[in-house]
């Protein structure tokens, strides 16, 4: 299995099947919601004049509802993308209706898997934080040494958790099995293929960072003329709002959609390569993708 081939096929599917961009956008929506949650809302809960404000409570409630909706759409869309890529690579046809139906079918299993992953992540962080805290209590030097020694353990834990989680997601959709059976298969595939798993994880992270940086640069380049226009005059501000904001927003949505399909497809094709090492993932995308 060559990682370069997986990247190339993933890009082919992401570029040719534009109707999948909607699923890619929704699959990435949970991370956008996390970004919203982490932004400074402009007030502190310690501010007495806003703490009991109905507007502040409504805002927090709206953000929580948005986060929940985005998370639900994320689970459904990730499963739908996996199902669509599964159909495409086997020469079949996909429909968004079938993709969403597949996502809804496995939704609760994805919720359960996500909760397991969250608990595993919390357990890992707590297990590593205890010796670090004890080290700093004894002496700052011991704390620093503990951080240096345990940081690789944290990175390894992230690698294991993420790859097993991603492979389990694909097993649930492709085999339509329980969380336990999917986890067993995913762990077996991970343990038997440590080298390829590490390679695809590193490539995935590098690509995700590269896409993010490229997107930021592109958006800044597109937005720069409108910013200059807005600073020039009142009329320029109006034109920047009417033209610049929609253009940047559309560009951002397109990038999110393509990158969501591309990165999701990379792990899906990787899963196929592990369970079917004879090359059943070799079929190229259909020449005439559906509209």
Short mmCIF file of C-alpha atoms in Angstrom, two decimals:
data_model
loop_
_atom_site.label_atom_id
_atom_site.label_comp_id
_atom_site.label_asym_id
_atom_site.label_seq_id
_atom_site.Cartn_x
_atom_site.Cartn_y
_atom_site.Cartn_z
CA UNK A 1 0.00 0.00 0.00
CA UNK A 2 1.52 3.30 -1.13
CA UNK A 3 0.49 6.41 0.74
CA UNK A 4 1.02 8.50 -2.38
CA UNK A 5 -1.61 6.47 -4.22
CA UNK A 6 -4.07 6.94 -1.34
CA UNK A 7 -3.52 10.70 -1.42
CA UNK A 8 -3.96 10.81 -5.20
CA UNK A 9 -7.15 8.74 -5.17
CA UNK A 10 -8.55 10.74 -2.28
CA UNK A 11 -7.99 13.96 -4.18
CA UNK A 12 -9.56 12.49 -7.34
CA UNK A 13 -12.72 11.61 -5.45
CA UNK A 14 -12.84 14.92 -3.58
CA UNK A 15 -12.42 16.93 -6.78
CA UNK A 16 -14.70 14.92 -9.10
CA UNK A 17 -17.64 14.28 -6.79
CA UNK A 18 -18.65 17.81 -5.97
CA UNK A 19 -21.94 16.77 -4.41
CA UNK A 20 -19.88 15.21 -1.62
CA UNK A 21 -18.66 18.66 -0.64
CA UNK A 22 -21.86 19.16 1.34
CA UNK A 23 -21.03 16.11 3.44
CA UNK A 24 -17.44 17.28 3.76
CA UNK A 25 -18.60 20.68 4.96
CA UNK A 26 -20.97 19.19 7.53
CA UNK A 27 -18.30 16.70 8.64
CA UNK A 28 -15.98 19.62 9.33
CA UNK A 29 -18.77 21.62 10.99
CA UNK A 30 -18.08 20.23 14.47
CA UNK A 31 -14.59 21.73 14.43
CA UNK A 32 -16.05 25.06 13.29
CA UNK A 33 -18.45 24.88 16.21
CA UNK A 34 -15.55 24.25 18.56
CA UNK A 35 -13.88 27.37 17.16
CA UNK A 36 -17.03 29.37 17.87
CA UNK A 37 -17.17 28.04 21.41
CA UNK A 38 -13.54 28.91 22.07
CA UNK A 39 -13.86 32.49 20.85
CA UNK A 40 -13.99 35.26 23.46
CA UNK A 41 -17.64 36.19 23.69
CA UNK A 42 -16.78 39.62 25.02
CA UNK A 43 -18.03 39.12 28.56
CA UNK A 44 -16.91 37.37 31.68
CA UNK A 45 -19.17 35.38 33.94
CA UNK A 46 -17.76 37.38 36.79
CA UNK A 47 -19.26 40.60 35.43
CA UNK A 48 -22.23 41.26 37.69
CA UNK A 49 -24.02 43.39 35.12
CA UNK A 50 -24.13 40.55 32.59
CA UNK A 51 -24.09 37.41 34.68
CA UNK A 52 -27.85 37.36 35.10
CA UNK A 53 -28.60 39.07 31.84
CA UNK A 54 -31.24 37.31 29.78
CA UNK A 55 -29.30 38.13 26.63
CA UNK A 56 -26.14 36.50 27.97
CA UNK A 57 -28.02 33.36 28.99
CA UNK A 58 -29.76 33.22 25.60
CA UNK A 59 -26.42 33.60 23.82
CA UNK A 60 -24.82 30.77 25.78
CA UNK A 61 -27.86 28.58 25.19
CA UNK A 62 -27.80 29.34 21.45
CA UNK A 63 -24.10 28.45 21.23
CA UNK A 64 -24.69 25.15 23.04
CA UNK A 65 -27.58 24.31 20.71
CA UNK A 66 -25.42 25.16 17.69
CA UNK A 67 -22.63 22.94 19.03
CA UNK A 68 -25.05 20.06 19.50
CA UNK A 69 -26.52 20.43 16.00
CA UNK A 70 -23.07 20.59 14.42
CA UNK A 71 -21.96 17.51 16.34
CA UNK A 72 -25.03 15.56 15.18
CA UNK A 73 -24.42 16.62 11.57
CA UNK A 74 -20.75 15.71 11.95
CA UNK A 75 -21.54 12.12 12.95
CA UNK A 76 -24.12 11.68 10.18
CA UNK A 77 -21.93 13.26 7.50
CA UNK A 78 -18.77 11.32 8.39
CA UNK A 79 -20.70 8.05 8.13
CA UNK A 80 -22.31 9.25 4.90
CA UNK A 81 -18.92 10.08 3.40
CA UNK A 82 -17.55 6.66 4.31
CA UNK A 83 -20.58 4.96 2.77
CA UNK A 84 -20.31 7.07 -0.40
CA UNK A 85 -16.60 6.36 -0.86
CA UNK A 86 -17.30 2.68 -0.26
CA UNK A 87 -19.86 2.71 -3.08
CA UNK A 88 -17.67 4.76 -5.43
CA UNK A 89 -14.53 2.63 -5.06
CA UNK A 90 -16.53 -0.49 -5.83
CA UNK A 91 -17.91 0.93 -9.04
CA UNK A 92 -21.36 1.62 -7.66
CA UNK A 93 -23.36 4.82 -7.54
CA UNK A 94 -24.01 6.91 -4.50
CA UNK A 95 -26.78 9.32 -3.62
CA UNK A 96 -26.84 11.93 -0.92
CA UNK A 97 -30.13 10.46 0.24
CA UNK A 98 -28.46 7.07 0.78
CA UNK A 99 -25.46 8.72 2.41
CA UNK A 100 -27.60 10.52 4.97
CA UNK A 101 -29.62 7.35 5.55
CA UNK A 102 -26.40 5.47 6.29
CA UNK A 103 -25.33 8.20 8.71
CA UNK A 104 -28.65 8.12 10.53
CA UNK A 105 -28.52 4.31 10.73
CA UNK A 106 -25.20 4.27 12.60
CA UNK A 107 -25.69 7.57 14.46
CA UNK A 108 -26.06 6.16 17.97
CA UNK A 109 -23.14 3.81 17.46
CA UNK A 110 -21.03 6.81 16.48
CA UNK A 111 -22.18 8.65 19.60
CA UNK A 112 -21.17 5.70 21.76
CA UNK A 113 -17.80 5.43 20.02
CA UNK A 114 -17.19 9.16 20.46
CA UNK A 115 -17.97 8.94 24.17
CA UNK A 116 -15.50 6.06 24.51
CA UNK A 117 -12.84 8.10 22.72
CA UNK A 118 -13.50 11.13 24.94
CA UNK A 119 -13.22 9.00 28.08
CA UNK A 120 -10.01 7.43 26.79
CA UNK A 121 -8.58 10.88 26.10
CA UNK A 122 -9.52 12.16 29.54
CA UNK A 123 -8.02 9.08 31.20
CA UNK A 124 -4.79 9.56 29.26
CA UNK A 125 -4.50 13.24 30.17
CA UNK A 126 -5.24 12.59 33.86
CA UNK A 127 -2.76 9.70 34.01
CA UNK A 128 -0.02 11.91 32.58
CA UNK A 129 -0.96 15.05 34.52
CA UNK A 130 -0.61 13.38 37.93
CA UNK A 131 3.16 12.66 37.72
CA UNK A 132 3.76 16.07 36.14
CA UNK A 133 1.91 17.80 38.98
CA UNK A 134 3.77 15.76 41.58
CA UNK A 135 7.04 16.65 39.90
CA UNK A 136 6.32 20.38 40.10
CA UNK A 137 5.25 20.00 43.74
CA UNK A 138 8.63 18.47 44.57
CA UNK A 139 10.68 20.85 42.44
CA UNK A 140 10.24 22.79 39.20
CA UNK A 141 13.11 20.85 37.64
CA UNK A 142 11.38 17.52 38.31
CA UNK A 143 8.20 18.90 36.76
CA UNK A 144 10.03 19.96 33.61
CA UNK A 145 11.73 16.56 33.38
CA UNK A 146 8.35 14.86 33.75
CA UNK A 147 6.90 16.99 30.94
CA UNK A 148 9.81 16.17 28.63
CA UNK A 149 9.60 12.44 29.38
CA UNK A 150 5.81 12.17 29.18
CA UNK A 151 5.22 14.35 26.11
CA UNK A 152 6.18 11.50 23.74
CA UNK A 153 3.78 9.24 25.65
CA UNK A 154 1.00 11.79 25.08
CA UNK A 155 1.76 11.96 21.36
CA UNK A 156 1.79 8.17 21.09
CA UNK A 157 -1.52 8.03 22.94
CA UNK A 158 -3.05 10.57 20.54
CA UNK A 159 -1.78 8.57 17.58
CA UNK A 160 -3.19 5.28 18.86
CA UNK A 161 -6.53 6.75 19.90
CA UNK A 162 -7.06 8.67 16.68
CA UNK A 163 -6.19 5.83 14.31
CA UNK A 164 -8.17 3.19 16.18
CA UNK A 165 -11.10 5.63 16.36
CA UNK A 166 -10.94 6.37 12.62
CA UNK A 167 -10.68 2.69 11.65
CA UNK A 168 -13.55 1.81 13.98
CA UNK A 169 -15.75 4.44 12.32
CA UNK A 170 -15.16 2.84 8.95
CA UNK A 171 -15.71 -0.68 10.20
CA UNK A 172 -19.07 0.33 11.70
CA UNK A 173 -20.30 1.72 8.37
CA UNK A 174 -18.80 -0.78 5.93
CA UNK A 175 -19.56 -3.92 7.94
CA UNK A 176 -22.62 -2.52 9.76
CA UNK A 177 -21.38 -4.12 12.98
CA UNK A 178 -21.50 -3.25 16.66
CA UNK A 179 -19.06 -0.91 18.39
CA UNK A 180 -17.35 -3.84 20.10
CA UNK A 181 -16.82 -5.81 16.88
CA UNK A 182 -15.64 -2.71 15.04
CA UNK A 183 -13.19 -1.84 17.83
CA UNK A 184 -11.81 -5.37 17.80
CA UNK A 185 -11.21 -5.23 14.06
CA UNK A 186 -9.76 -1.72 14.22
CA UNK A 187 -7.33 -2.62 17.00
CA UNK A 188 -6.28 -5.78 15.15
CA UNK A 189 -5.66 -3.79 11.95
CA UNK A 190 -3.73 -1.18 13.91
CA UNK A 191 -1.58 -3.70 15.76
CA UNK A 192 -0.78 -5.69 12.63
CA UNK A 193 0.08 -2.60 10.57
CA UNK A 194 1.87 -0.17 12.88
CA UNK A 195 4.15 1.21 10.15
CA UNK A 196 1.39 2.06 7.65
CA UNK A 197 -0.77 3.46 10.45
CA UNK A 198 2.00 5.79 11.58
CA UNK A 199 2.68 6.84 7.99
CA UNK A 200 -0.93 7.70 7.18
CA UNK A 201 -1.34 9.52 10.53
CA UNK A 202 1.69 11.72 9.87
CA UNK A 203 0.63 12.38 6.28
CA UNK A 204 -2.89 13.21 7.46
CA UNK A 205 -1.62 15.69 10.05
CA UNK A 206 0.80 17.33 7.60
CA UNK A 207 -1.92 17.65 4.96
CA UNK A 208 -4.43 19.04 7.48
CA UNK A 209 -1.93 21.68 8.65
CA UNK A 210 -0.89 22.51 5.07
CA UNK A 211 -4.51 22.89 3.93
CA UNK A 212 -5.28 25.13 6.91
CA UNK A 213 -2.27 27.37 6.26
CA UNK A 214 -2.99 27.54 2.53
CA UNK A 215 -6.63 28.40 3.22
CA UNK A 216 -5.67 31.18 5.64
CA UNK A 217 -3.21 32.66 3.13
CA UNK A 218 -5.74 32.45 0.28
CA UNK A 219 -8.50 34.06 2.33
CA UNK A 220 -6.16 36.84 3.46
CA UNK A 221 -5.16 37.51 -0.15
CA UNK A 222 -8.79 37.63 -1.26
CA UNK A 223 -9.87 39.75 1.71
CA UNK A 224 -6.98 42.25 1.52
CA UNK A 225 -8.43 44.38 -1.33
CA UNK A 226 -11.79 44.57 0.43
CA UNK A 227 -10.13 45.59 3.70
CA UNK A 228 -8.30 48.36 1.85
CA UNK A 229 -11.59 49.36 0.22
CA UNK A 230 -13.33 49.49 3.60
CA UNK A 231 -10.61 51.72 5.04
CA UNK A 232 -10.76 54.15 2.14
CA UNK A 233 -14.28 55.53 2.51
CA UNK A 234 -17.79 54.93 3.78
CA UNK A 235 -18.84 53.74 0.34
CA UNK A 236 -15.91 51.35 0.37
CA UNK A 237 -17.11 49.88 3.64
CA UNK A 238 -20.52 49.21 2.12
CA UNK A 239 -19.00 47.57 -0.97
CA UNK A 240 -16.68 45.49 1.19
CA UNK A 241 -19.62 44.24 3.23
CA UNK A 242 -21.78 43.52 0.18
CA UNK A 243 -19.07 41.85 -1.92
CA UNK A 244 -16.14 40.91 0.28
CA UNK A 245 -17.92 39.15 3.13
CA UNK A 246 -20.05 36.86 0.89
CA UNK A 247 -17.05 36.06 -1.33
CA UNK A 248 -14.82 35.13 1.60
CA UNK A 249 -17.62 33.10 3.19
CA UNK A 250 -18.29 31.14 -0.02
CA UNK A 251 -14.57 30.52 -0.47
CA UNK A 252 -14.29 29.28 3.11
CA UNK A 253 -17.25 26.92 2.68
CA UNK A 254 -15.81 25.47 -0.54
CA UNK A 255 -12.42 24.88 1.06
CA UNK A 256 -14.06 23.25 4.09
CA UNK A 257 -16.14 21.00 1.84
CA UNK A 258 -13.26 19.83 -0.36
CA UNK A 259 -10.85 19.32 2.53
CA UNK A 260 -13.50 17.45 4.52
CA UNK A 261 -14.05 14.98 1.68
CA UNK A 262 -10.33 14.67 0.93
CA UNK A 263 -9.15 13.98 4.48
CA UNK A 264 -12.06 11.66 5.28
CA UNK A 265 -11.50 9.75 2.04
CA UNK A 266 -7.80 9.30 2.87
CA UNK A 267 -8.56 7.23 5.97
CA UNK A 268 -11.41 5.37 4.25
CA UNK A 269 -9.18 4.21 1.40
CA UNK A 270 -6.50 3.39 3.95
CA UNK A 271 -8.98 1.16 5.78
CA UNK A 272 -9.83 -0.61 2.51
CA UNK A 273 -6.13 -1.14 1.89
CA UNK A 274 -5.73 -2.82 5.28
CA UNK A 275 -8.73 -5.15 5.03
CA UNK A 276 -8.20 -5.85 1.32
CA UNK A 277 -4.43 -5.85 0.78
CA UNK A 278 -4.79 -7.44 -2.65
CA UNK A 279 -5.82 -4.09 -4.01
CA UNK A 280 -9.58 -3.94 -4.03
CA UNK A 281 -9.27 -0.21 -3.47
CA UNK A 282 -7.61 0.13 -6.87
CA UNK A 283 -10.74 0.93 -8.94
CA UNK A 284 -10.68 4.57 -9.98
CA UNK A 285 -13.62 6.89 -9.43
CA UNK A 286 -16.40 6.81 -12.00
CA UNK A 287 -15.72 8.89 -15.11
CA UNK A 288 -19.12 10.57 -14.92
CA UNK A 289 -19.90 11.46 -11.33
CA UNK A 290 -23.52 12.12 -10.52
CA UNK A 291 -24.65 15.71 -10.28
#
